[in-house]
Coordinates of C-alpha atoms in Angstrom, one line a residue:
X1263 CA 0.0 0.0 0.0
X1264 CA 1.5 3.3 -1.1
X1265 CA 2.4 5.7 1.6
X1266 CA 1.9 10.2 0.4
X1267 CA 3.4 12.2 2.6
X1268 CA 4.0 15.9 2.3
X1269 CA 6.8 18.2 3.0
X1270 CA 7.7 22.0 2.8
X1271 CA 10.8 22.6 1.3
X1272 CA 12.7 26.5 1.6
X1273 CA 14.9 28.1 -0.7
X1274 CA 13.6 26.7 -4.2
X1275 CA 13.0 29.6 -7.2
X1276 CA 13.0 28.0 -10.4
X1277 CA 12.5 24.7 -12.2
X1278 CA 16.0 24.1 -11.9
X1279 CA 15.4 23.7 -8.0
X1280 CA 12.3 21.9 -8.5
X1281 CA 14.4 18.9 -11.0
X1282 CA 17.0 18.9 -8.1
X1283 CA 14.6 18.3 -5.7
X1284 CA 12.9 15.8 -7.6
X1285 CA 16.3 14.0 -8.5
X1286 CA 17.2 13.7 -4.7
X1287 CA 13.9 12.2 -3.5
X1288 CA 13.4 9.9 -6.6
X1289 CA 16.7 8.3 -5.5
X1290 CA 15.7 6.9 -2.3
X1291 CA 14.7 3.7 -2.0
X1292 CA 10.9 2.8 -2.2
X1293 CA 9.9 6.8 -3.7
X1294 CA 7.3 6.0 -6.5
X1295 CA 6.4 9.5 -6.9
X1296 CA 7.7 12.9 -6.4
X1297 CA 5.7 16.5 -6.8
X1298 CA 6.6 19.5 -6.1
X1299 CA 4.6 22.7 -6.2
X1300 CA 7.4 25.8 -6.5
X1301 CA 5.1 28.5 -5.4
X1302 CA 4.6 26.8 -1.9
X1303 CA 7.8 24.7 -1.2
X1304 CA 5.4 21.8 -1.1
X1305 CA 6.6 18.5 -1.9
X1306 CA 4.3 15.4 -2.0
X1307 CA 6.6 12.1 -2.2
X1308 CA 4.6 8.6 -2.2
X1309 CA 6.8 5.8 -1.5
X1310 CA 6.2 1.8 -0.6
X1311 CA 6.5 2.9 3.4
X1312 CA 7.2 5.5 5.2
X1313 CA 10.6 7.4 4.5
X1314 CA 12.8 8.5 7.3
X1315 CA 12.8 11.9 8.1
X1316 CA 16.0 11.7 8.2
X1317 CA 16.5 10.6 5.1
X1318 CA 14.1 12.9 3.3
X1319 CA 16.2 15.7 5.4
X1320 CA 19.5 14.5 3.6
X1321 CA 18.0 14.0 0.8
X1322 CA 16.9 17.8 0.1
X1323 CA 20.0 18.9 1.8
X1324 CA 22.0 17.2 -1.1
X1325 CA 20.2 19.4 -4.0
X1326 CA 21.0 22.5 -1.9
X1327 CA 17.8 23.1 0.0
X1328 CA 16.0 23.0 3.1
X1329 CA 13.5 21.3 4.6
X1330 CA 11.3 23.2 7.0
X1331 CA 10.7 22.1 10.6
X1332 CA 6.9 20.3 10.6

């Protein structure tokens, strides 16, 4: 069963940070799915189970960015 979870994401500004983004998250094990809507920082991931915070963190911290405190 697929799992959606959403995250905000701070500092993106153009497509370029939005295909980074994307890149970073795809590449973790289990990530079927990622979206990211610029204007808000939101980023809507659906994997096979639940992803780590921490690896989500490391993830977006690897393309350059930030993810916001929940």
């Amino acid at each position: 069963m697929a799992v959606t979870s959403t995250y905000t994401v701070t500092g993106m500004t153009c497509g370029h940070c939005v295909q980074a983004v994307t890149g970073e998250l795809s590449a973790l094990p289990g990530v079927d799915d990622v979206q990211v809507d610029l204007a808000s920082g939101a980023v809507t991931v659906t994997s096979e189970a639940p992803l780590a915070d921490d690896a989500v963190r490391a993830a977006v911290d690897e393309a350059g960015y930030e993810l916001a405190n929940a």
